[in-house]
XYZ file of C-alpha atoms in Angstrom:
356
model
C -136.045 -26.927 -3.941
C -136.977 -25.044 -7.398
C -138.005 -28.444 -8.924
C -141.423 -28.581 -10.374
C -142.942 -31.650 -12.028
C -145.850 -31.475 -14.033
C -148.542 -34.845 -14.385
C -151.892 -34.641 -16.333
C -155.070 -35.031 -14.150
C -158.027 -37.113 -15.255
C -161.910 -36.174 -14.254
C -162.738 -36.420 -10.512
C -165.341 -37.332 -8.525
C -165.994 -40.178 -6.570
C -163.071 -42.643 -7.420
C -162.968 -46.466 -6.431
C -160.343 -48.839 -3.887
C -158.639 -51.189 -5.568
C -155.658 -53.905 -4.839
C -153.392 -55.093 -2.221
C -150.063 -54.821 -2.559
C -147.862 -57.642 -0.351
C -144.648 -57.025 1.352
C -142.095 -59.061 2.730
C -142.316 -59.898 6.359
C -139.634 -58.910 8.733
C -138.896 -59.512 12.734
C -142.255 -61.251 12.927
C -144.143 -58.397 11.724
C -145.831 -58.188 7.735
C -146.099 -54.598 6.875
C -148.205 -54.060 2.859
C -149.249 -50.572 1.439
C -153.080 -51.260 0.756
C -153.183 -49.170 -2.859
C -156.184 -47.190 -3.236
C -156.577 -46.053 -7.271
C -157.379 -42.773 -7.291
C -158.086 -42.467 -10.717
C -155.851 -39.510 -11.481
C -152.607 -39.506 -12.959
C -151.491 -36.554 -10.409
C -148.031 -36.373 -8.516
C -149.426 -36.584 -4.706
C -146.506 -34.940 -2.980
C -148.731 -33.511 -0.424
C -149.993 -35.503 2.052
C -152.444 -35.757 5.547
C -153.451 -38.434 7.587
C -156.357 -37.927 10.074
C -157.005 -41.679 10.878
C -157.048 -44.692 9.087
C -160.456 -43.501 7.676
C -159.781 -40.199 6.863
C -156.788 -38.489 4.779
C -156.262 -35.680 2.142
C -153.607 -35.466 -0.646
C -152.773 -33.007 -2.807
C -150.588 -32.874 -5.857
C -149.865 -31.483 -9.407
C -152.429 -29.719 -11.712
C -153.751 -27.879 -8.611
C -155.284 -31.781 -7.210
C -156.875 -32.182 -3.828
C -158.491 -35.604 -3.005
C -160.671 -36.872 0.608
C -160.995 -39.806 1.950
C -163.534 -40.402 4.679
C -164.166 -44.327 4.233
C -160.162 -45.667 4.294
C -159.784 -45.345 1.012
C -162.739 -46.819 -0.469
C -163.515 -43.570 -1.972
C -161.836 -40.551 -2.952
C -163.663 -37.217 -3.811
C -161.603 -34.287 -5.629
C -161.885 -31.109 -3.440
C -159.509 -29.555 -5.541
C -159.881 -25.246 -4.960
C -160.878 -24.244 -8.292
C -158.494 -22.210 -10.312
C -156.085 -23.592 -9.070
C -155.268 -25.688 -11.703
C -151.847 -24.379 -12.887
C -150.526 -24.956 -9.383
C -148.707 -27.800 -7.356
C -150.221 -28.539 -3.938
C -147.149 -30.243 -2.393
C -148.218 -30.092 0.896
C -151.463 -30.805 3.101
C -152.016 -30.391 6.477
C -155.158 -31.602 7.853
C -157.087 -31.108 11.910
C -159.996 -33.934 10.625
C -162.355 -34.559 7.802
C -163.411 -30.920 6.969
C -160.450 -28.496 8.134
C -157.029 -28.445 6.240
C -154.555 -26.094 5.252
C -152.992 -26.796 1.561
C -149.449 -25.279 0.420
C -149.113 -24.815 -3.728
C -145.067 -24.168 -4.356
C -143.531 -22.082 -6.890
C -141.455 -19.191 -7.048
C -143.015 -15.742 -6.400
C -146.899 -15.655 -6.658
C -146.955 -19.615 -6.976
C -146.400 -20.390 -3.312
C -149.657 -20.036 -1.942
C -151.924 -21.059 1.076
C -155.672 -22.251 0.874
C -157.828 -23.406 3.619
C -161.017 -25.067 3.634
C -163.412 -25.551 6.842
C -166.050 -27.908 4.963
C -164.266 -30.476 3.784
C -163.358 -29.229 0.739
C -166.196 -27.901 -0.413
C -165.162 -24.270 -0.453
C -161.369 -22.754 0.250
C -160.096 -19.299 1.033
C -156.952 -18.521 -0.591
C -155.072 -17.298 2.894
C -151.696 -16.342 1.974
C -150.104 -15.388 -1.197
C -146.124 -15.182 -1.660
C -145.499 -11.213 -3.493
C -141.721 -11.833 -3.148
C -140.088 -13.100 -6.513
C -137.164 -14.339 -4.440
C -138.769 -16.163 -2.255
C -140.331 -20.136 -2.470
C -142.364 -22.094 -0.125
C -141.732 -25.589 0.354
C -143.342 -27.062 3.209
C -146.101 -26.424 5.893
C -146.102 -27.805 9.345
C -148.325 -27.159 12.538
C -148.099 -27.541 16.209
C -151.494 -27.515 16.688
C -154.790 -26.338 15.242
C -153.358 -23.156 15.848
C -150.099 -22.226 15.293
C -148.627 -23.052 12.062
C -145.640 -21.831 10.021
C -144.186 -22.291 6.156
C -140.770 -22.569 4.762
C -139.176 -20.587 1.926
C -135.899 -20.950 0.380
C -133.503 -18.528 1.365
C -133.965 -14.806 0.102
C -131.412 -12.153 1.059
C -129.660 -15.209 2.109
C -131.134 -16.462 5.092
C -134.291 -18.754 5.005
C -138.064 -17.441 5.437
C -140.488 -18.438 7.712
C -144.566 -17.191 7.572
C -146.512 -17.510 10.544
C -150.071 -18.475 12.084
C -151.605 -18.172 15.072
C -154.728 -18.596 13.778
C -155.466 -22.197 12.174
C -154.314 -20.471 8.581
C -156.493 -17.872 8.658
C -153.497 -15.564 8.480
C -150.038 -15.205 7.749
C -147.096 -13.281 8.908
C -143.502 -12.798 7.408
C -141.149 -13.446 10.416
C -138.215 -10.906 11.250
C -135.207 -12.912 9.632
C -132.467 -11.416 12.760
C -132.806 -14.889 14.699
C -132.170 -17.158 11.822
C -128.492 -18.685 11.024
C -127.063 -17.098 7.532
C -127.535 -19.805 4.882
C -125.088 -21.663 3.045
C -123.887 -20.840 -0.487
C -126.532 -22.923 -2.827
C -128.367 -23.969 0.025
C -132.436 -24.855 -0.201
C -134.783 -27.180 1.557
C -136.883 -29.888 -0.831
C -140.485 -29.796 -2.026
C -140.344 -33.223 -2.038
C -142.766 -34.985 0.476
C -143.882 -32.084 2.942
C -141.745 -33.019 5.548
C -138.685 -30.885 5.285
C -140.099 -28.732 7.835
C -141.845 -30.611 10.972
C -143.442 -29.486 14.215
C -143.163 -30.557 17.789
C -144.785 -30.422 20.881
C -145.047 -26.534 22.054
C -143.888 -24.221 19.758
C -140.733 -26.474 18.579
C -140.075 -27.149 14.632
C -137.095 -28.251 12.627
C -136.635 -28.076 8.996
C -133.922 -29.360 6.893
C -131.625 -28.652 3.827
C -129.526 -29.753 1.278
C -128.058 -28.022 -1.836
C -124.853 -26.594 -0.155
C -121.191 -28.165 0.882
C -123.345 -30.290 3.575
C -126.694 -31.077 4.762
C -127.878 -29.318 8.071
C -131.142 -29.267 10.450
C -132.305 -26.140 11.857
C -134.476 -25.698 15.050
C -136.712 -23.596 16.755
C -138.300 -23.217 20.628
C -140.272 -20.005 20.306
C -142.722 -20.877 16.792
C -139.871 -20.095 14.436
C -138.401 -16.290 15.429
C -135.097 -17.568 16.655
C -133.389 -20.631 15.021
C -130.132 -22.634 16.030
C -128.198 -25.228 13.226
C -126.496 -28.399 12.941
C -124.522 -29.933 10.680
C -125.472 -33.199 9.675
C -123.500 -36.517 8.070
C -125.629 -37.082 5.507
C -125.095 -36.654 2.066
C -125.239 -32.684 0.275
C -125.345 -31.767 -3.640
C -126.698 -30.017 -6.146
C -129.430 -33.146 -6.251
C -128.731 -34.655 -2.249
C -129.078 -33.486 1.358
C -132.134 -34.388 3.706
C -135.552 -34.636 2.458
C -137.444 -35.202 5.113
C -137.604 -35.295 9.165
C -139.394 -37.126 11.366
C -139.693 -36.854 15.002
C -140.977 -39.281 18.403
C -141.080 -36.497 20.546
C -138.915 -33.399 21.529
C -135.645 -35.714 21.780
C -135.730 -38.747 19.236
C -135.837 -38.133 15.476
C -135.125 -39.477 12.223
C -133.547 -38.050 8.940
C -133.917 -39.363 5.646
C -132.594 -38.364 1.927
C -129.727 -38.794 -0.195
C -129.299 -38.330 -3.791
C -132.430 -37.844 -5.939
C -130.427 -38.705 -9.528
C -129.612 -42.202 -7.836
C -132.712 -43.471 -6.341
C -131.640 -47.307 -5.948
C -127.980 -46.193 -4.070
C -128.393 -45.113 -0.023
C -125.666 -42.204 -0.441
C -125.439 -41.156 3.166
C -129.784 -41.674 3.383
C -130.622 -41.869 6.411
C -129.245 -40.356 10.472
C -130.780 -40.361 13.672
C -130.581 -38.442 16.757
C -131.605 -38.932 20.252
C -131.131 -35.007 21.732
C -133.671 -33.225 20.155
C -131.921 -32.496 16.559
C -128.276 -31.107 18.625
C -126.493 -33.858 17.066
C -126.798 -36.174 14.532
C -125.549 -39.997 13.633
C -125.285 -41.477 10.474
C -126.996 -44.801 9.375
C -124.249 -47.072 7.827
C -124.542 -47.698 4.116
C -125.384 -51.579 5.393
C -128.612 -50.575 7.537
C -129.795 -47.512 5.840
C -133.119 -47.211 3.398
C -132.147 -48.991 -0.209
C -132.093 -46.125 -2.259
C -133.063 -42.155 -1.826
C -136.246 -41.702 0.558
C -138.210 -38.245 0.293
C -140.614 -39.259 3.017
C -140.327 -40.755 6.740
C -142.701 -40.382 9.843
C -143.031 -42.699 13.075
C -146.134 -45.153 13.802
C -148.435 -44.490 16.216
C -148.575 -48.135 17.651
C -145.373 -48.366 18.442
C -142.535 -45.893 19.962
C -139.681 -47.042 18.065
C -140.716 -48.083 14.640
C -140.375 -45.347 11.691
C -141.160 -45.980 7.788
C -139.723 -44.404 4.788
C -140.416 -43.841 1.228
C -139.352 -42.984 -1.738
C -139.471 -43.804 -5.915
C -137.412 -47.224 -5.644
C -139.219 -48.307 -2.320
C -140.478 -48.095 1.316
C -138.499 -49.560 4.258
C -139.318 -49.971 8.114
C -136.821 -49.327 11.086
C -137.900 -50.803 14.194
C -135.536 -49.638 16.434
C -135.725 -46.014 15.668
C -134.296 -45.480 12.489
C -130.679 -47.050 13.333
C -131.426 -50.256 11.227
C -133.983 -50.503 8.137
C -135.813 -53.277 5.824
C -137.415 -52.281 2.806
C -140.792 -54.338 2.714
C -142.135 -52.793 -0.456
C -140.118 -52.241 -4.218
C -143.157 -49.977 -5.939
C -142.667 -46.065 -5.990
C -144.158 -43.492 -3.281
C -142.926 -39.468 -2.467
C -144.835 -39.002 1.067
C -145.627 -40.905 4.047
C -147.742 -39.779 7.223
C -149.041 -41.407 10.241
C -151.830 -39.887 12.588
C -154.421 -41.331 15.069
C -154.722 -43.406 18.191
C -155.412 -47.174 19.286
C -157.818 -48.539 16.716
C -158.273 -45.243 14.886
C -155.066 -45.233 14.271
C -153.475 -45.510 10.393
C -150.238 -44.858 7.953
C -151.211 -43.606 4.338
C -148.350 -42.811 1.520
C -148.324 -40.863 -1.716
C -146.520 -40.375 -4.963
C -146.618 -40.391 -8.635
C -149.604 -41.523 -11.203
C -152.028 -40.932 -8.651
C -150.500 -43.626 -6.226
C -152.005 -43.725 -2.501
C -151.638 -46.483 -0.074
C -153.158 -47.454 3.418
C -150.494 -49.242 5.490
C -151.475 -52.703 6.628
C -149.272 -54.713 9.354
């Protein structure tokens, strides 16, 4: 969505860990979002967990941070000149490959990608369409990747790699549905646009009469659509996906202008994105959530964030407990058995480690 929101950043370098936050236990389990100061006052939108050592965020005034010690420290990476841009998403193989988006309409949406950690980046992809504006970033593996515009000539965009974001290329738009009047997917958290195992990806939308979840099986030339139950607006539809595996996802959003009010927020579905059922107002998120993903520890347990709090499902997304009141945009999971780790993102520099 063609929202941009600017926050001053302070000096970087190496910045410090800091406090614990606690959350309310539920079901037996205490979950807490172990806040690691970053010492910026950046928007991290963009986020990417490698393990529960290592993770990368990205954010307003052209920020990208590294962790390699949980959190301990953070060291700004940021690509120089880039500081009139917004990184808003951040994809990230391990501690020295990643692959950052910058939004914006027309020469704004760019791609960089560093293979040192940060110490150097190669701007790989730069947007020449005025029409056109990236929102999110997604990869299958450490090869095929693909990026999200909003719609131009009225159907949505898609840029591919095949190549780890070395290179980029347009798609043909034949195979994808015909948008809807004032339709556009959200810049919000990096997760309007997912990918799955193979050459499977969703994205999702809002902006138009009603919210809907698109799908691909073949890395994004042919696309099929569903209508989903969830709330739609000028300011509401679904901000971010979140998928188990090929069959069981989640869907999380709402209203943006009401934060504290679950219009519609959340839906589930259990055949691969076909069809979709809505969370009742009683068990959904407490307010608008920008950000979702599944934990690695366990199959059915999902978390979402968003500015008036984060909440965990443990059943898959049909019922949810918010376990934490402070503000966050993004949340991503990533590793195995001890390695394992769940880091969130947002405003004022704001990062947290998930503890449970």
């Amino acid at each position: 969505m063609r929202i941009l929101r600017v926050a001053a950043l302070a000096a970087g370098g190496l910045l410090l860990m800091g406090q614990v936050v606690p959350a309310q236990a539920h079901g037996g389990s205490s979950y807490r979002w172990e806040l690691t100061p970053t010492g910026t006052t950046a928007q991290f939108r963009g986020l990417a967990a490698v393990s529960k050592d290592v993770a990368w965020v990205g954010g307003s005034a052209g920020t990208v941070l590294r962790t390699v010690d949980g959190g301990k420290h953070w060291r700004n990476v940021s690509p120089p000149g880039a500081e009139a841009l917004q990184f808003r998403d951040v994809e990230a193989f391990d501690a020295r490959r990643a692959v950052a988006l910058t939004i914006g309409t027309g020469e704004d949406s760019r791609v960089y990608r560093t293979a040192d950690g940060g110490k150097t980046w190669t701007e790989t992809f730069r947007n020449t369409d005025a029409n056109a504006f990236y929102d999110c970033i997604a990869f299958n593996d450490d090869k095929h990747g693909l990026a999200l515009s909003d719609p131009v000539d009225g159907k949505f965009r898609i840029v591919a790699t095949s190549d780890g974001g070395k290179s980029w290329k347009v798609q043909p738009t034949a195979g994808m549905p015909a948008a809807l009047a004032g339709e556009f997917a959200f810049a919000a958290s990096g997760t309007c646009l997912v990918a799955g195992h193979g050459r499977t990806a969703w994205f999702a939308s809002g902006g138009g009469d009603r919210p809907r979840v698109f799908r691909t099986v073949d890395g994004g030339r042919r696309w099929t659509v569903t209508d989903s139950p969830m709330a739609s607006g000028a300011a509401a539809g679904i901000f971010s996906l979140a998928f188990r595996n090929t069959l069981f996802g989640v869907a999380v959003g709402g209203d943006f202008e009401k934060p504290t009010e679950a219009v519609k927020a959340a839906s589930v579905t259990s055949d691969g994105g076909r069809t979709w059922k809505l969370v009742p107002a009683d068990k959904a998120p407490k307010g608008y959530r920008s950000g979702s993903h599944f934990v690695p520890w366990s199959p059915t347990t999902v978390v979402a964030v968003g500015p008036s709090g984060s909440d965990v499902s443990f059943d898959g997304g049909r019922s949810w407990k918010q376990f934490y009141d402070g503000s966050f945009d993004s949340v991503e999971c990533a590793g195995h058995g001890a390695d394992a780790g769940c880091w969130a993102s947002g405003a004022k520099g704001a990062v947290g480690r998930l503890v449970h």
